[in-house]
């Protein structure tokens, strides 16, 4: 389709992989339910960012995604909104464990992601919580015990709680590694691998990163299955 090609050229979008759908260039044509559209309107966003436009339709057809785009390009909603659609499809009302798990490198980032998840998930009645180190475990465990759809966590704290057997990841079927490059720089690879072992293998896995060095490529090869790779602009390796 020439308009797809033009959009990709204009926004410096490169895609690698089979069966890549056209970008979603406006919110209204994205197939989002009204309660999600309402939150987007409330936020006042004029149109999807390029990484959202191209990674949404891939994620929404349940394919694994590697998304490489610089900071500030809207990656959070890039994975959160398809994650919400995934939750709605599954209707895991029992909430015997989270359906969506987002791993992020720091407390600060995890908190920002949680805020975005609460804001955009509110009308859809999607519940979210956050697990990070440097804070008491008690309140985090209590929030978990209430039953949540989305958990945003730093790998160290989640691994601790996993070892305490206070969380089950058996219901997780949508796993996001956000800021994968920073998580590896910070030495979280062993914890990430332990966490992934606790998640059933028939999951969808998405990796969002600002850079694409060989350590990140290697973990992507291990954890993702036939991902479509979307890059915005040029990549630092
Ligand atoms: P990244 O993870 O790529 O660094 P963020 O997801 O943190 O970027 O988004 C950066 C900012 O842009 C946030 O304040 C977010 O709310 C805002 N944002 C997200 N999507 C859009 C959009 N489609 N249009 C305008 N602003 C957006
Ligand atoms: Mg981000």
Coordinates of C-alpha atoms and ligand atoms in Angstrom, one line a residue:
X1 CA 0.0 0.0 0.0
X2 CA 1.6 3.3 -1.1
X3 CA 0.2 5.3 1.9
X4 CA 1.7 2.8 4.3
X5 CA 5.1 3.2 2.6
X6 CA 4.8 7.0 2.6
X7 CA 3.9 7.0 6.3
X8 CA 6.8 4.8 7.2
X9 CA 9.2 6.9 5.1
X10 CA 8.0 10.1 6.6
X11 CA 8.4 8.8 10.1
X12 CA 11.6 6.9 9.5
X13 CA 10.0 3.6 10.4
X14 CA 11.9 0.4 9.6
X15 CA 10.2 -3.0 10.0
X16 CA 11.8 -6.4 9.9
X17 CA 9.8 -9.6 9.9
X18 CA 7.0 -11.4 8.2
X19 CA 3.3 -10.4 7.9
X20 CA 3.7 -6.8 9.1
X21 CA 0.4 -5.0 9.3
X22 CA 0.0 -1.4 8.2
X23 CA 0.5 1.3 10.8
X24 CA -2.5 2.7 12.8
X25 CA -2.2 6.3 11.8
X26 CA -5.2 7.6 13.8
X27 CA -6.6 6.6 17.1
X28 CA -10.1 6.2 15.7
X29 CA -9.0 3.5 13.2
X30 CA -7.1 1.5 15.7
X31 CA -9.9 -0.8 16.8
X32 CA -9.7 0.5 20.4
X33 CA -12.9 0.2 22.5
X34 CA -14.7 3.5 23.4
X35 CA -13.5 3.5 27.0
X36 CA -9.9 3.5 25.8
X37 CA -10.6 6.2 23.2
X38 CA -12.2 8.3 25.9
X39 CA -9.0 8.3 27.9
X40 CA -6.9 9.2 24.9
X41 CA -9.2 12.1 24.1
X42 CA -9.0 13.2 27.7
X43 CA -5.2 13.2 27.5
X44 CA -5.5 15.4 24.4
X45 CA -3.2 13.4 22.2
X46 CA -3.6 14.4 18.5
X47 CA -2.4 11.2 16.9
X48 CA -0.4 8.1 17.6
X49 CA 3.4 8.5 17.7
X50 CA 5.3 6.5 15.1
X51 CA 6.3 3.7 17.4
X52 CA 2.7 3.4 18.6
X53 CA 1.3 3.5 15.1
X54 CA 3.5 0.7 13.9
X55 CA 3.9 -1.5 17.0
X56 CA 0.2 -1.5 18.0
X57 CA -1.2 -3.5 15.1
X58 CA 1.6 -6.1 15.5
X59 CA 1.1 -6.4 19.2
X60 CA -2.7 -6.6 18.7
X61 CA -2.3 -9.6 16.3
X62 CA -0.5 -11.3 19.2
X63 CA 2.9 -11.3 17.6
X64 CA 6.1 -10.7 19.6
X65 CA 7.6 -7.3 19.1
X66 CA 11.0 -5.7 19.4
X67 CA 10.5 -1.9 19.4
X68 CA 13.5 0.4 19.2
X69 CA 12.9 4.1 19.6
X70 CA 14.4 6.9 21.6
X71 CA 13.3 8.2 24.9
X72 CA 10.1 10.3 24.8
X73 CA 8.6 8.6 21.8
X74 CA 5.6 7.2 23.5
X75 CA 6.7 3.6 24.1
X76 CA 4.7 3.1 27.3
X77 CA 1.3 3.4 25.6
X78 CA 2.9 1.4 22.7
X79 CA 2.7 -1.7 24.9
X80 CA 0.1 -0.8 27.4
X81 CA -2.9 -0.3 25.1
X82 CA -2.4 -3.7 23.3
X83 CA -1.9 -5.2 26.8
X84 CA -5.3 -3.8 27.8
X85 CA -6.9 -5.3 24.7
X86 CA -5.3 -8.6 25.6
X87 CA -6.7 -8.4 29.1
X88 CA -10.2 -7.6 27.8
X89 CA -10.0 -10.6 25.4
X90 CA -9.0 -13.0 28.1
X91 CA -11.5 -11.8 30.8
X92 CA -9.6 -13.4 33.6
X93 CA -12.1 -12.2 36.2
X94 CA -10.7 -14.4 38.9
X95 CA -7.5 -12.4 39.0
X96 CA -5.6 -15.3 40.4
X97 CA -2.5 -13.6 39.2
X98 CA -1.6 -10.8 36.8
X99 CA -2.2 -11.2 33.1
X100 CA 0.2 -8.5 32.0
X101 CA 3.7 -8.1 33.5
X102 CA 5.9 -5.1 32.7
X103 CA 9.5 -5.2 33.8
X104 CA 11.3 -1.9 34.1
X105 CA 14.8 -1.0 35.4
X106 CA 14.0 1.5 38.2
X107 CA 11.5 2.5 40.8
X108 CA 11.1 5.9 39.2
X109 CA 10.2 4.3 35.8
X110 CA 8.0 1.6 37.3
X111 CA 6.1 4.4 39.1
X112 CA 5.6 6.4 35.9
X113 CA 4.4 3.3 34.0
X114 CA 2.0 2.5 36.8
X115 CA 0.6 6.1 36.6
X116 CA 0.1 5.7 32.8
X117 CA -1.5 2.3 33.3
X118 CA -3.9 3.6 36.0
X119 CA -4.9 6.6 33.9
X120 CA -5.5 4.8 30.7
X121 CA -7.0 1.7 32.2
X122 CA -9.4 3.4 34.6
X123 CA -12.4 3.5 32.3
X124 CA -11.8 -0.2 31.3
X125 CA -11.6 -1.2 35.0
X126 CA -8.2 -2.6 34.6
X127 CA -6.3 -2.8 37.9
X128 CA -2.6 -2.3 38.2
X129 CA 0.1 -2.3 40.8
X130 CA 3.8 -1.7 41.1
X131 CA 6.6 -3.6 42.8
X132 CA 10.0 -2.1 43.4
X133 CA 12.9 -2.2 45.9
X134 CA 13.8 0.4 48.5
X135 CA 10.3 0.3 50.0
X136 CA 8.6 -2.0 52.4
X137 CA 7.2 -5.2 50.9
X138 CA 4.0 -5.2 53.1
X139 CA 1.9 -2.7 51.2
X140 CA 3.0 -4.1 47.8
X141 CA 2.0 -7.6 48.9
X142 CA -1.4 -6.4 50.1
X143 CA -2.0 -4.7 46.8
X144 CA -1.1 -8.0 45.0
X145 CA -3.4 -10.0 47.2
X146 CA -6.3 -7.8 46.1
X147 CA -5.9 -9.3 42.6
X148 CA -4.6 -7.2 39.7
X149 CA -4.6 -7.4 36.0
X150 CA -1.3 -5.6 35.5
X151 CA 1.9 -5.7 37.5
X152 CA 4.7 -3.3 36.8
X153 CA 7.9 -4.4 38.6
X154 CA 11.7 -4.0 38.8
X155 CA 13.3 -7.4 38.4
X156 CA 15.0 -7.5 41.8
X157 CA 11.9 -6.9 43.9
X158 CA 9.7 -9.2 41.7
X159 CA 12.3 -12.0 42.0
X160 CA 12.3 -11.6 45.8
X161 CA 8.5 -11.8 46.0
X162 CA 8.6 -14.8 43.6
X163 CA 11.1 -16.6 45.9
X164 CA 8.8 -15.8 48.9
X165 CA 6.0 -17.5 46.8
X166 CA 3.8 -14.5 47.3
X167 CA 3.0 -14.1 43.6
X168 CA 2.1 -16.5 40.8
X169 CA 3.1 -15.7 37.3
X170 CA 1.1 -18.6 35.8
X171 CA -1.6 -16.3 34.5
X172 CA 0.9 -14.0 32.7
X173 CA 0.4 -14.2 29.0
X174 CA 1.7 -10.8 28.0
X175 CA 5.2 -9.9 29.1
X176 CA 6.9 -6.6 28.4
X177 CA 10.6 -5.8 28.9
X178 CA 10.7 -2.1 29.0
X179 CA 14.0 -0.3 28.7
X180 CA 15.6 -3.6 28.1
X181 CA 19.0 -2.0 27.4
X182 CA 19.1 -0.3 30.8
X183 CA 17.9 -3.4 32.7
X184 CA 20.8 -5.3 31.2
X185 CA 23.3 -2.5 31.9
X186 CA 22.1 -2.6 35.5
X187 CA 22.9 -6.3 35.8
X188 CA 19.3 -7.6 35.9
X189 CA 19.8 -10.4 33.4
X190 CA 19.8 -13.2 36.0
X191 CA 16.7 -12.0 37.7
X192 CA 14.9 -11.5 34.3
X193 CA 15.7 -15.1 33.3
X194 CA 14.4 -16.4 36.6
X195 CA 11.2 -14.5 36.3
X196 CA 10.7 -15.7 32.7
X197 CA 11.0 -19.3 33.9
X198 CA 8.0 -18.7 36.1
X199 CA 5.8 -17.6 33.2
X200 CA 4.2 -20.2 30.9
X201 CA 5.9 -20.4 27.5
X202 CA 2.8 -19.7 25.4
X203 CA 3.0 -16.0 26.2
X204 CA 3.4 -13.0 24.0
X205 CA 6.6 -11.1 24.6
X206 CA 7.4 -7.5 23.8
X207 CA 10.7 -5.7 24.2
X208 CA 11.0 -1.9 24.1
X209 CA 14.4 -0.4 24.1
X210 CA 16.1 2.9 23.2
X211 CA 19.3 1.2 21.9
X212 CA 20.1 -2.2 20.3
X213 CA 23.4 -3.5 21.5
X214 CA 24.4 -7.1 21.2
X215 CA 23.5 -8.0 24.8
X216 CA 19.9 -6.9 24.1
X217 CA 19.9 -8.8 20.8
X218 CA 21.0 -11.9 22.5
X219 CA 18.3 -11.8 25.2
X220 CA 15.7 -11.0 22.5
X221 CA 16.8 -14.1 20.6
X222 CA 16.3 -16.2 23.8
X223 CA 13.0 -14.8 25.0
X224 CA 11.1 -13.8 21.9
X225 CA 9.6 -16.0 19.2
X226 CA 9.7 -14.7 15.6
X227 CA 9.4 -11.1 16.7
X228 CA 8.6 -8.3 14.3
X229 CA 11.2 -5.6 14.8
X230 CA 10.2 -1.9 14.5
X231 CA 12.8 0.8 14.6
X232 CA 12.2 4.5 14.5
X233 CA 15.0 6.6 13.1
X234 CA 18.6 5.4 13.3
X235 CA 19.7 3.0 16.0
X236 CA 22.6 3.2 18.4
X237 CA 24.2 -0.3 18.9
Ligands
LIG1 P1 9.2 6.7 26.1 O1 8.8 5.5 26.9 O2 9.4 6.3 24.7 O3 10.4 7.4 26.7 P2 6.7 7.8 27.1 O4 5.9 6.6 26.9 O5 7.2 8.0 28.5 O6 8.0 7.7 26.1 O7 6.0 9.0 26.5 C1 6.5 10.3 26.6 C2 5.4 11.3 26.8 O8 4.6 11.4 25.7 C3 4.5 11.0 28.0 O9 4.2 12.1 28.7 C4 3.2 10.5 27.3 O10 2.1 10.6 28.1 C5 3.2 11.3 26.0 N1 2.5 10.6 24.9 C6 2.3 9.3 24.7 N2 1.7 9.0 23.6 C7 1.4 10.3 23.0 C8 0.8 10.7 21.8 N3 0.3 9.8 20.9 N4 0.7 12.0 21.5 C9 1.3 12.9 22.4 N5 1.9 12.6 23.5 C10 2.0 11.3 23.9
LIG2 MG1 9.7 4.5 28.5

